[in-house]
XYZ file of C-alpha atoms in Angstrom:
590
model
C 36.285 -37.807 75.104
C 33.151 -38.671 73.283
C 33.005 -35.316 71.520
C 36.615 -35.148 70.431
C 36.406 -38.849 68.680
C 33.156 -37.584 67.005
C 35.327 -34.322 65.782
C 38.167 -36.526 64.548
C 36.096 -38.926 62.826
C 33.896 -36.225 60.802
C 36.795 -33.520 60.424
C 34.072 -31.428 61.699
C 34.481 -29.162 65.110
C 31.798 -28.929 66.876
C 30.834 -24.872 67.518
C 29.338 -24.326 70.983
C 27.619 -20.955 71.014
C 28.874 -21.082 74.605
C 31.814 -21.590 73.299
C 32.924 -20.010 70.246
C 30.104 -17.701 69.786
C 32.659 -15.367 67.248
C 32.903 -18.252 65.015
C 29.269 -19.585 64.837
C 28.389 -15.594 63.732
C 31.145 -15.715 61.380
C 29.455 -18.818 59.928
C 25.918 -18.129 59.656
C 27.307 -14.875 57.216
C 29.180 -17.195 55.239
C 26.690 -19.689 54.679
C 23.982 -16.889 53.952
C 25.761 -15.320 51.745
C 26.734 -18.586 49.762
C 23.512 -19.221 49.234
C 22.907 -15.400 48.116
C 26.337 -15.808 45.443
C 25.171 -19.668 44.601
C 21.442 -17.782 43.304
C 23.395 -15.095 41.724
C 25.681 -17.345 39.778
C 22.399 -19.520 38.489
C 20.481 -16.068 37.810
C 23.722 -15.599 35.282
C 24.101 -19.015 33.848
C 19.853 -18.320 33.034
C 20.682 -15.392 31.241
C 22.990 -16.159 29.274
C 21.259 -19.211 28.102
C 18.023 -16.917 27.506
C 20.253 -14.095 25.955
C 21.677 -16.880 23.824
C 18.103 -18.061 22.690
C 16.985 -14.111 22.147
C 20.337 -13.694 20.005
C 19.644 -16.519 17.481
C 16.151 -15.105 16.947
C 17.109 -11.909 15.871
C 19.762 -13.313 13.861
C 16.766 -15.220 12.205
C 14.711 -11.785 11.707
C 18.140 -10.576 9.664
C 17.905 -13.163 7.169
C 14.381 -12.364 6.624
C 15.091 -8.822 6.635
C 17.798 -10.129 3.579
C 15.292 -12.010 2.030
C 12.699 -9.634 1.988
C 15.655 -6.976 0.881
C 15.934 -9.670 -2.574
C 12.272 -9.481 -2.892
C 12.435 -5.585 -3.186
C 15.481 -5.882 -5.545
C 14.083 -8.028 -7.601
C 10.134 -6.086 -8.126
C 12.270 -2.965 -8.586
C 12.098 -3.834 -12.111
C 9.528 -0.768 -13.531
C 7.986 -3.532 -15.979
C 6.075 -6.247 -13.624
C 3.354 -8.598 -15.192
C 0.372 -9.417 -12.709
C 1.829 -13.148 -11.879
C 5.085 -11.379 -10.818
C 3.385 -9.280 -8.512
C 1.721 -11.707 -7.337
C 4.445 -13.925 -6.815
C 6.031 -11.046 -4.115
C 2.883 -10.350 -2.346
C 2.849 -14.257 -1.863
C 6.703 -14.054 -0.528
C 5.972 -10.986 1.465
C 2.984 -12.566 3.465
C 5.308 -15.977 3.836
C 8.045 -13.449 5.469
C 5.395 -11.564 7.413
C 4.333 -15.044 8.972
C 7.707 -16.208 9.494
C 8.588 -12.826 11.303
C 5.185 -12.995 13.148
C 6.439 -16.852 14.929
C 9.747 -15.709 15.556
C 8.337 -12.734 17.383
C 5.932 -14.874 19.577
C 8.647 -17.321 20.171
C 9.210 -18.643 23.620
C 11.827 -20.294 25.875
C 11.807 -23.967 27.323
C 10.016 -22.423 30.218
C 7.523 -21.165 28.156
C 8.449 -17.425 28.771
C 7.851 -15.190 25.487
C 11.478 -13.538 24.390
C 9.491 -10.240 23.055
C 7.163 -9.979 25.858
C 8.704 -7.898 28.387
C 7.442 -8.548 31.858
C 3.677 -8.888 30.636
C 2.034 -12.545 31.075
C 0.775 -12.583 27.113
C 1.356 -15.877 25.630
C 0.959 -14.399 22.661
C 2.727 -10.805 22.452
C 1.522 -10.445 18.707
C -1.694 -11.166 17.339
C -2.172 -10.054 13.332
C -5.609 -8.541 12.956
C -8.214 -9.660 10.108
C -7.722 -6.525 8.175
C -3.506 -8.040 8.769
C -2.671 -5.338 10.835
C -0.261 -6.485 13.775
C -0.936 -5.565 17.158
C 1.412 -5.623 20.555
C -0.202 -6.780 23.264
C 2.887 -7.378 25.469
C 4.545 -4.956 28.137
C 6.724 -1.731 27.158
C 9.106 -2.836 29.816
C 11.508 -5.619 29.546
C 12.027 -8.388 31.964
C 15.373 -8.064 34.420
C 17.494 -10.579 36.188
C 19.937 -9.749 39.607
C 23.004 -11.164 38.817
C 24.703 -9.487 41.664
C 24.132 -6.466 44.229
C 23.460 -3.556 42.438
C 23.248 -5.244 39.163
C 20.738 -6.215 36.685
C 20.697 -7.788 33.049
C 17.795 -7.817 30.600
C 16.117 -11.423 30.366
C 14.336 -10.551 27.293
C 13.441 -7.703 25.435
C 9.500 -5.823 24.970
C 9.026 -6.383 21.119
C 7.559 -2.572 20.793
C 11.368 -1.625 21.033
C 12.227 -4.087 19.117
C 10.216 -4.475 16.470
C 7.904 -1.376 16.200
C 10.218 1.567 17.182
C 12.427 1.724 14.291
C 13.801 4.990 13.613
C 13.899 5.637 9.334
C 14.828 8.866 7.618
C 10.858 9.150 7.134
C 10.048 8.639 11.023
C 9.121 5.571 12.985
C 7.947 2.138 11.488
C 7.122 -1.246 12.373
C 9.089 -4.385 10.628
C 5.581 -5.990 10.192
C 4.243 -2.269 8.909
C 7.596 -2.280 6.594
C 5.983 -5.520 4.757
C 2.492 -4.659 4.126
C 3.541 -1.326 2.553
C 6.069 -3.660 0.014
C 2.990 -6.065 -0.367
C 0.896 -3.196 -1.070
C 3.313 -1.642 -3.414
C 2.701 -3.981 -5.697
C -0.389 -4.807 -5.673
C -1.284 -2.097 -8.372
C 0.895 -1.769 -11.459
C 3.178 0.850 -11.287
C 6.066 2.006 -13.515
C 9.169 4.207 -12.942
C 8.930 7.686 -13.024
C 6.921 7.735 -16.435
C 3.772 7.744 -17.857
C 2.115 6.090 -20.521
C 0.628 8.521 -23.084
C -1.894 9.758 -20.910
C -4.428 11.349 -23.956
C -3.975 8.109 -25.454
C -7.931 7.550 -25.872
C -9.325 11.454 -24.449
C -7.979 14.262 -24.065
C -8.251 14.652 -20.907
C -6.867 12.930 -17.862
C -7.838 12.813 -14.001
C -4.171 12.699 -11.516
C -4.636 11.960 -8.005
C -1.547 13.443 -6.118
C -0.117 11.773 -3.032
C -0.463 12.926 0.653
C 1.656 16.045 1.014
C 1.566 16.291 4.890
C 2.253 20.001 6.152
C 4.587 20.905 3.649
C 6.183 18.954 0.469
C 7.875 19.901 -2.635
C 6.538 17.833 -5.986
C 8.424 18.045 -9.419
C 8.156 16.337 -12.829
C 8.117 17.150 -16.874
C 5.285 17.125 -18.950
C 5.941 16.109 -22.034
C 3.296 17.253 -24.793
C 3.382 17.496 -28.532
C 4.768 21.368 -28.242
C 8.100 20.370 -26.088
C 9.416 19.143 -22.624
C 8.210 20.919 -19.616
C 9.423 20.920 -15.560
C 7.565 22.068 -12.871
C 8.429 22.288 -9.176
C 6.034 23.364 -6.836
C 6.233 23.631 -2.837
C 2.256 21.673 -1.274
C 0.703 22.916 1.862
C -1.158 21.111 3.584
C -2.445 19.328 0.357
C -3.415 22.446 -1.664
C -2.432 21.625 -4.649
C -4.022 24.952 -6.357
C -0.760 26.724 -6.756
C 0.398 23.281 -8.924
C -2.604 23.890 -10.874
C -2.243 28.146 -11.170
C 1.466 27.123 -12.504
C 0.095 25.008 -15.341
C -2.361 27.048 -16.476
C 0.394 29.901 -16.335
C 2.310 27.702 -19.073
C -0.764 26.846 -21.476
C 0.508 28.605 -24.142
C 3.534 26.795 -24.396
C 2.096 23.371 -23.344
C -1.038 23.525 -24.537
C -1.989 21.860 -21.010
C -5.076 23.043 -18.621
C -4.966 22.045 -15.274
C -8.330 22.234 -12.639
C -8.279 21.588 -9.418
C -11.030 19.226 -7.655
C -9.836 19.323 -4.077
C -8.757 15.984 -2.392
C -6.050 15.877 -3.764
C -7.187 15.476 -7.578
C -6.809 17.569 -10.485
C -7.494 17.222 -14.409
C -5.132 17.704 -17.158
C -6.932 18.580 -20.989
C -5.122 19.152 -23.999
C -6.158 18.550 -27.913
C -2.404 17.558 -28.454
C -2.738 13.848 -28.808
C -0.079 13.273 -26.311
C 1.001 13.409 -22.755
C 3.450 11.761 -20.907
C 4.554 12.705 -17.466
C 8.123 12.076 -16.634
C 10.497 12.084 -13.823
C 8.040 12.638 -11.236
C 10.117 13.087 -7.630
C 8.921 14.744 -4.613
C 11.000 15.743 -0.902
C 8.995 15.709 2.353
C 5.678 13.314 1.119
C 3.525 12.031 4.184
C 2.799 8.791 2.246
C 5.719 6.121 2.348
C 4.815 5.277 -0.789
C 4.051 8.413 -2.797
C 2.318 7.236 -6.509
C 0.727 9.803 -9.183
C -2.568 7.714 -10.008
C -4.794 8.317 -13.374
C -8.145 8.136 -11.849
C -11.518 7.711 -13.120
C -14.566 8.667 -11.506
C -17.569 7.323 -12.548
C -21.244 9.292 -11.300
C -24.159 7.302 -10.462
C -27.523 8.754 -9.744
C -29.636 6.789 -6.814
C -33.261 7.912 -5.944
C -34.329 7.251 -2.649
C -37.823 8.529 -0.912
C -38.075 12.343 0.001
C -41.578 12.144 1.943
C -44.609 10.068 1.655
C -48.020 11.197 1.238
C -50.096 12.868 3.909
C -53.007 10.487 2.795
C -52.627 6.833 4.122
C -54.875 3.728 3.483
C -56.127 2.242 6.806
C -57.116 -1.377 5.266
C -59.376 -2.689 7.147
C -60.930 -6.418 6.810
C -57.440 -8.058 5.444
C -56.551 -11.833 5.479
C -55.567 -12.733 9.169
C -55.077 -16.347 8.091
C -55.735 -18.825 5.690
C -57.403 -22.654 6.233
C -59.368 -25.321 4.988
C -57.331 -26.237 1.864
C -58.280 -28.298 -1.421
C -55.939 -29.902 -3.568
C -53.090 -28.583 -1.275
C -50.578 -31.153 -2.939
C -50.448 -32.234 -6.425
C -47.772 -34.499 -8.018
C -48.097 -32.167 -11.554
C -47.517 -29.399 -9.555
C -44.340 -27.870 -10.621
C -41.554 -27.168 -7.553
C -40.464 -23.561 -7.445
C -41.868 -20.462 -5.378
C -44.645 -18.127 -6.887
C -45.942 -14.296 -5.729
C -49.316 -14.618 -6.456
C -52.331 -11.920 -6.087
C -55.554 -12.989 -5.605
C -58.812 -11.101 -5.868
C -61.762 -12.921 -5.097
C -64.903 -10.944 -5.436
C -65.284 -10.516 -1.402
C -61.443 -8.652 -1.409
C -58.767 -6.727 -2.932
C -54.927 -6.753 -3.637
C -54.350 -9.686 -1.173
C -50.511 -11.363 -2.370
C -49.171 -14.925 -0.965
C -46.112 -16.374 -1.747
C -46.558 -20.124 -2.306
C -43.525 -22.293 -2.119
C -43.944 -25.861 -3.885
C -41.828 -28.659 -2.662
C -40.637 -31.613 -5.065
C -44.662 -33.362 -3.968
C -46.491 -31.187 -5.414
C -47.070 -29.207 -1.975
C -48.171 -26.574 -1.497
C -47.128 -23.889 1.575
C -48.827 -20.343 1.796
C -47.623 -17.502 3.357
C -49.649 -14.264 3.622
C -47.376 -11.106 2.359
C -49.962 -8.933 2.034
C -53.508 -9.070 3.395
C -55.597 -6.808 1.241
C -58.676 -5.563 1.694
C -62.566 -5.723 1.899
C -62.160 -9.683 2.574
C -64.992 -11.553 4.560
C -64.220 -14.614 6.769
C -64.863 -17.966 5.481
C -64.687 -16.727 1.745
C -62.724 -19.345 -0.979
C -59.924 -17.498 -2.618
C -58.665 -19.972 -6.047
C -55.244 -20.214 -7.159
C -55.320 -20.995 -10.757
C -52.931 -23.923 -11.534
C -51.734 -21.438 -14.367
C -49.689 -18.780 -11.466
C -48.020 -22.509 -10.163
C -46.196 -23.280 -12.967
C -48.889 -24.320 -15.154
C -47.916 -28.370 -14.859
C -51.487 -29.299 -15.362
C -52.529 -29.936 -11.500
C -55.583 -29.293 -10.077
C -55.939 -25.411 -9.002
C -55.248 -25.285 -4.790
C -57.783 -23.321 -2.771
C -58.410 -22.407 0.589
C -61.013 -20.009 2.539
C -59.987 -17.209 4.526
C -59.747 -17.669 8.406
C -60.105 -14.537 10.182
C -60.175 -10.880 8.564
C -57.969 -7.893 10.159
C -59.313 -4.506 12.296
C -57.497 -1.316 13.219
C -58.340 -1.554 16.600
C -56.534 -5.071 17.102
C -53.031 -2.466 16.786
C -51.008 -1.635 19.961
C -51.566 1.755 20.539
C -49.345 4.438 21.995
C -46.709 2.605 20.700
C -44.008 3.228 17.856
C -42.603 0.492 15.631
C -39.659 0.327 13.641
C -40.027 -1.128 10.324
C -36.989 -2.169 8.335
C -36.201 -2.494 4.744
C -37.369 -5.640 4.345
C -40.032 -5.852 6.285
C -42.824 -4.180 3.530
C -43.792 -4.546 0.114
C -43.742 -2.159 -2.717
C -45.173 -2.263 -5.984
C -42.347 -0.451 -7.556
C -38.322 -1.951 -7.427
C -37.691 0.447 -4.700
C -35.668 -0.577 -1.393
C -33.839 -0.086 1.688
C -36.478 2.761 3.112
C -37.154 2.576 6.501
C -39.971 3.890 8.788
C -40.932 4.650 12.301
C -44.801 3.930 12.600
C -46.813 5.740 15.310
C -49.862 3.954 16.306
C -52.167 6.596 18.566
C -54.880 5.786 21.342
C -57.457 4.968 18.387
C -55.241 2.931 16.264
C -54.674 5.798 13.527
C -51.389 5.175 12.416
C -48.444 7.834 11.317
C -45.801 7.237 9.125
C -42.265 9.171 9.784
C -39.239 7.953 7.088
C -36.115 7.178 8.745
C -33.590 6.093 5.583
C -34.709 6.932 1.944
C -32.921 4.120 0.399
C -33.191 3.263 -3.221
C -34.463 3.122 -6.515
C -37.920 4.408 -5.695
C -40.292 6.540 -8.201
C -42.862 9.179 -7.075
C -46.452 7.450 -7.124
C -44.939 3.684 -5.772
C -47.031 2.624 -2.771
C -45.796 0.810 0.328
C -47.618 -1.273 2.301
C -46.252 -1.997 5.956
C -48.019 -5.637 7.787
C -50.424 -5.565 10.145
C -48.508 -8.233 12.288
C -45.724 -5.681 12.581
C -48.105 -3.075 14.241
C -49.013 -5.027 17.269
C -46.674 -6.061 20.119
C -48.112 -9.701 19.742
C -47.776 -9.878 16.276
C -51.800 -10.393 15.818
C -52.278 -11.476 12.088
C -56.016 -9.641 12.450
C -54.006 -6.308 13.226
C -54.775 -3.865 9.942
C -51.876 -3.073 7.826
C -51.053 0.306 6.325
C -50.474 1.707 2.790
C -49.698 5.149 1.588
C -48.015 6.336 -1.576
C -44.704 8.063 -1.812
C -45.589 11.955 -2.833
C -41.801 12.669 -3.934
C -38.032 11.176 -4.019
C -34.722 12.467 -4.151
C -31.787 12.199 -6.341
C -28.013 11.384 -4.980
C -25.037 11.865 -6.974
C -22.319 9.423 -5.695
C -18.548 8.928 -7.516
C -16.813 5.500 -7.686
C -13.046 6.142 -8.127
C -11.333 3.636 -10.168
C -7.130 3.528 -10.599
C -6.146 2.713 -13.843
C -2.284 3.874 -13.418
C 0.142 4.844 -11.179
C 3.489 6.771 -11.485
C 5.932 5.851 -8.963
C 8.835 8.755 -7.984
C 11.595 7.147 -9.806
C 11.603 3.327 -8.435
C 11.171 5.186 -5.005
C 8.829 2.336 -4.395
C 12.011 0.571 -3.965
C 14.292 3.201 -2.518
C 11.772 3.671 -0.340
C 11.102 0.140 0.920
C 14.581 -0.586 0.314
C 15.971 2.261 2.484
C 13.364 1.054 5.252
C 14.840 -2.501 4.913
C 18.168 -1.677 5.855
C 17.292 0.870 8.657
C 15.617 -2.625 10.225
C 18.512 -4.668 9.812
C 20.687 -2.052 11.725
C 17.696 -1.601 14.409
C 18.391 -5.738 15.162
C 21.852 -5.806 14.738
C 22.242 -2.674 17.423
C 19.611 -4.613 19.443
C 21.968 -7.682 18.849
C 24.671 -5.648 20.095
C 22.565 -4.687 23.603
C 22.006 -8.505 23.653
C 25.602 -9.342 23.497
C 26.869 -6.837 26.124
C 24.032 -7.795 28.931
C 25.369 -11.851 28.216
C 28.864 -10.434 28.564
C 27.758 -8.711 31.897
C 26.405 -11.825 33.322
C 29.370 -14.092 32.010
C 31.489 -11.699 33.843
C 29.348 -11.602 36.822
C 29.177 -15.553 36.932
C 32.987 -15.404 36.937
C 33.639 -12.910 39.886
C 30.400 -14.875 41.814
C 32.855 -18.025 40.990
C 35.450 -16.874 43.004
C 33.570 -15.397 45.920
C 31.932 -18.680 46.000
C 35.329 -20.362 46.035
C 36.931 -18.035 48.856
C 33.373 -18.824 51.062
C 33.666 -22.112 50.635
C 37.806 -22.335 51.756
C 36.257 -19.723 54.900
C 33.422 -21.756 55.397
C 35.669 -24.514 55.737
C 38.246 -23.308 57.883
C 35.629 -22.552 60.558
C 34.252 -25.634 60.180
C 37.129 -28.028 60.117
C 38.142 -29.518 63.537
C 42.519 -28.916 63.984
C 43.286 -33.254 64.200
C 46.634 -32.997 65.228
C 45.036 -30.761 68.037
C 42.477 -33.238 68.604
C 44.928 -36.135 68.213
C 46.989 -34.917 70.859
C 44.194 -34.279 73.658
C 42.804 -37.686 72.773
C 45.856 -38.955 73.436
C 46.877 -37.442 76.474
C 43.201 -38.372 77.651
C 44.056 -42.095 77.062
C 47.293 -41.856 78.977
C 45.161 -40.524 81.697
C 42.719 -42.712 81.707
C 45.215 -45.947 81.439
C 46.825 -44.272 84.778
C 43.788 -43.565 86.498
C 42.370 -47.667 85.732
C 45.937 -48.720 86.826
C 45.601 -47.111 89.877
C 42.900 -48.149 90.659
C 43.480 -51.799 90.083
C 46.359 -51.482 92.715
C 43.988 -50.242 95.202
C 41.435 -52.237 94.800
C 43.986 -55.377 95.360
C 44.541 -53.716 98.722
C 43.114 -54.313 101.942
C 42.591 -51.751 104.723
C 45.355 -53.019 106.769
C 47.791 -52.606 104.114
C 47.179 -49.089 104.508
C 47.250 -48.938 107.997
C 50.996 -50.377 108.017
């Protein structure tokens, strides 16, 4: 009785494995696989709000891409002053910034929508040079929705954003603006030349990157006529360009010679030169220009050997002490190279740095020669700024010896680390220091401005592991030097293929925009897919729950009934009772 009240009152019937074993099985499926279709149907509603966030990025990263499309319309124009280039290269590193947040943007959850499955928090990081590098996953991050399918959460940005096929090849959107930055950062015109024998007659070209095979054509235009040539480049040979001009000197009056990398020279005693409707097929470079050049030769001399014969100087200045008249108020601030030659030593030079006092600081640079400890070395007031002080003096503490050297030992000494008395620098040397101190020079680097004759002297100090002061220093003389010939390239024009700057960038510009809108397009279709699935998961859902339900809810007119019959019973069985409790045992025995 108890349990069919407690069935009636909840609407619930109560499943007895005992009992109704089929039903509690039937059950435990539904309710699993509510749960399962309940997931599935959040999974979807995820999705789509992710897809949704995904979709309004790109759409942001079109109207850059429309923006940046204006940009290039607007530098097309062949004459540019420097502010207006430098007005685009401003707007093209805003857009590159702007495209560089919307590809590290992230959901409310904090997951990256370019990321693909990889933790970065950052998929994109611009380099200092302003390259931009991916540093996400290649794979993109999937959602169940349903058994046996799977929708895209978000999307690796290497798809998106650097796999963008072009008529050209492959590019990156953040690639796509540097090149348009770059563009413009030298002046460039349309297809023609200024008159390029102007001020010579001559003229340097540098010709763009021709990959494996390109085809180049433009006109020459000299004072005898109009002139096209077409030629096919391998590889960046341009010599058969060069063997066809020279073919057509006596018509254009025109010499061409080649210089390898890509640079020739044009000469003429015409007056005039102007190169016209230059246009090339097949060019490795995205951005293929016809510079003028000019190469300017510089001549360095750096140290070929030293001499064989080496000063070992013994009895140098280890240290200095005992000063007079260290600091004088007339002494004039400043810092002074001074060499001092007292009658007990040679070529000994200090650098002595004056502070706003009058003080004076010494520092040994080089520590001479033939010096006895304890003599007075004077420094007139005259080589410290002549301010009328006192002159500062101070007696040498401690002279130098070859054998206070580490031997067996090699030291590197570095460019600055030695005086010259010439303007040489940069030279470097390995010194050698054997098992009786006898040092051998070997040069490493030959740097700079040297002449034959200049002597070097290397510190005692840097021949000994401790850095001993008394350690004796070395000097030999350089016995020859060498002369470099080095070219600085300077551009002082460029012809661009007519505007293909533009057409170029342009062309690239609108390839991008269709990349995101068909990526827009994959978007759409995997929110579609989990709309749909949320739908269909609806209904299962739905029909579970109405199964669910019918197993679960008790039958109360059922229940009703028994109750009631129970009651009937039970009033019957109490009456009877009643009547035979009010009996005695006679009664019954009649």
């Amino acid at each position: 009785m108890k349990s069919l009240q407690t069935q009636a009152g909840t609407g619930k019937a109560e499943l007895k494995l005992s009992d109704s074993y089929r039903d509690v099985e039937n059950l435990s499926a539904a309710e699993e696989l509510r749960a399962e279709t309940a997931q599935f149907i959040a999974n979807s509603r995820r999705v789509q709000t992710d897809l949704e966030n995904l979709d309004f990025t790109l759409d942001g990263f079109q109207n850059l891409l429309v923006r940046l499309q204006e940009a290039a319309v607007e530098s097309g124009n062949s004459i540019l002053s420097a502010d207006d280039r430098s007005r685009f290269v401003a707007t093209a590193q805003a857009l590159k910034s702007e495209m560089l947040d919307l590809a590290n943007k992230t959901d409310s959850f904090g997951n990256t929508l370019f990321g693909g499955v990889s933790g970065s928090d950052v998929p994109f990081q611009q380099n200092s040079d302003g390259t931009v590098n991916y540093l996400g996953s290649g794979v993109s991050k999937q959602v169940k929705v349903s058994n046996g399918l799977s929708v895209r959460q978000n999307f690796a940005g290497s798809e998106v954003f650097q796999q963008i096929n072009g008529s050209d090849g492959s590019f990156s959107i953040f690639g796509l603006v540097d090149d348009f930055a770059e563009s413009l950062e030298v002046e460039t015109n349309s297809g023609t030349s200024s008159n390029l024998f102007q001020t010579e007659n001559s003229v340097r070209l540098e010709l763009p990157d021709t990959g494996s095979q390109a085809e180049i054509s433009f006109i020459l235009a000299t004072s005898s006529g109009e002139f096209n040539f077409t030629e096919t480049i391998y590889g960046n040979d341009y010599s058969a360009l060069v063997s066809k001009l020279n073919s057509m000197t006596n018509q254009t009056g025109i010499t061409a010679t080649d210089h390898g990398n890509n640079q020739i020279t044009l000469q003429g005693d015409g007056g005039h030169l102007v190169l016209k409707d230059f246009n090339h097929q097949g060019m490795a470079d995205q951005n293929p220009t016809l510079s003028v050049v000019e190469v300017v030769s510089s001549v360095t001399s750096g140290i070929a050997q030293k001499s064989t014969n080496e000063a070992n100087l013994e009895s140098g200045i280890a240290d200095v002490n005992t000063f007079v008249n260290s600091t004088d108020a007339l002494r004039p601030a400043g810092t002074y190279t001074v060499t001092a030659s007292p009658a007990s030593g040679t070529d000994a030079i200090f650098e002595i740095t004056v502070d706003a006092n009058g003080e004076a600081d010494v520092v040994i640079v080089n520590s001479g020669s033939g010096f006895v400890d304890g003599a007075t070395i004077t420094i007139n007031d005259s080589d410290l700024g002549g301010g009328g002080a006192g002159n500062l003096q101070f007696n040498v503490n401690g002279v130098t010896d070859i054998t206070n050297r580490t031997t067996d030992t090699t030291f590197s000494i570095g460019a600055n680390q030695y005086t010259t008395n010439g303007s040489g620098e940069g030279a470097t040397f390995d010194v050698y220091i054997d098992d009786t101190g006898a040092a051998t020079v070997t040069l490493t680097s030959g740097g700079s401005g040297f002449e034959d004759g200049d002597l070097i002297t290397i510190p005692g100090s840097l021949l000994s592991s401790a850095g001993a002061n008394n350690s004796s220093s070395v000097t030999f003389q350089i016995s020859g030097i060498y002369e470099a010939t080095s070219n600085t390239k300077t551009i002082g024009e460029q012809i661009s293929p007519n505007s293909s700057n533009y057409d170029n960038i342009s062309n690239r510009i609108a390839d991008a925009f269709t990349h995101i809108s068909n990526i827009r397009a994959e978007v759409s279709a995997h929110s579609r897919r989990a709309q749909d699935t949320e739908y269909n998961n609806q209904n299962l859902l739905d029909e579970l729950q109405e199964d669910i339900s019918k197993i679960e809810d008790a039958d109360l007119a059922f229940l009703l009934t028994r109750i009631e019959m129970l009651m009937l019973q039970k009033d019957a069985a109490q009456a009877t009772f009643t009547r035979i409790a009010s009996k005695s045992l006679f009664d019954f025995l009649g």
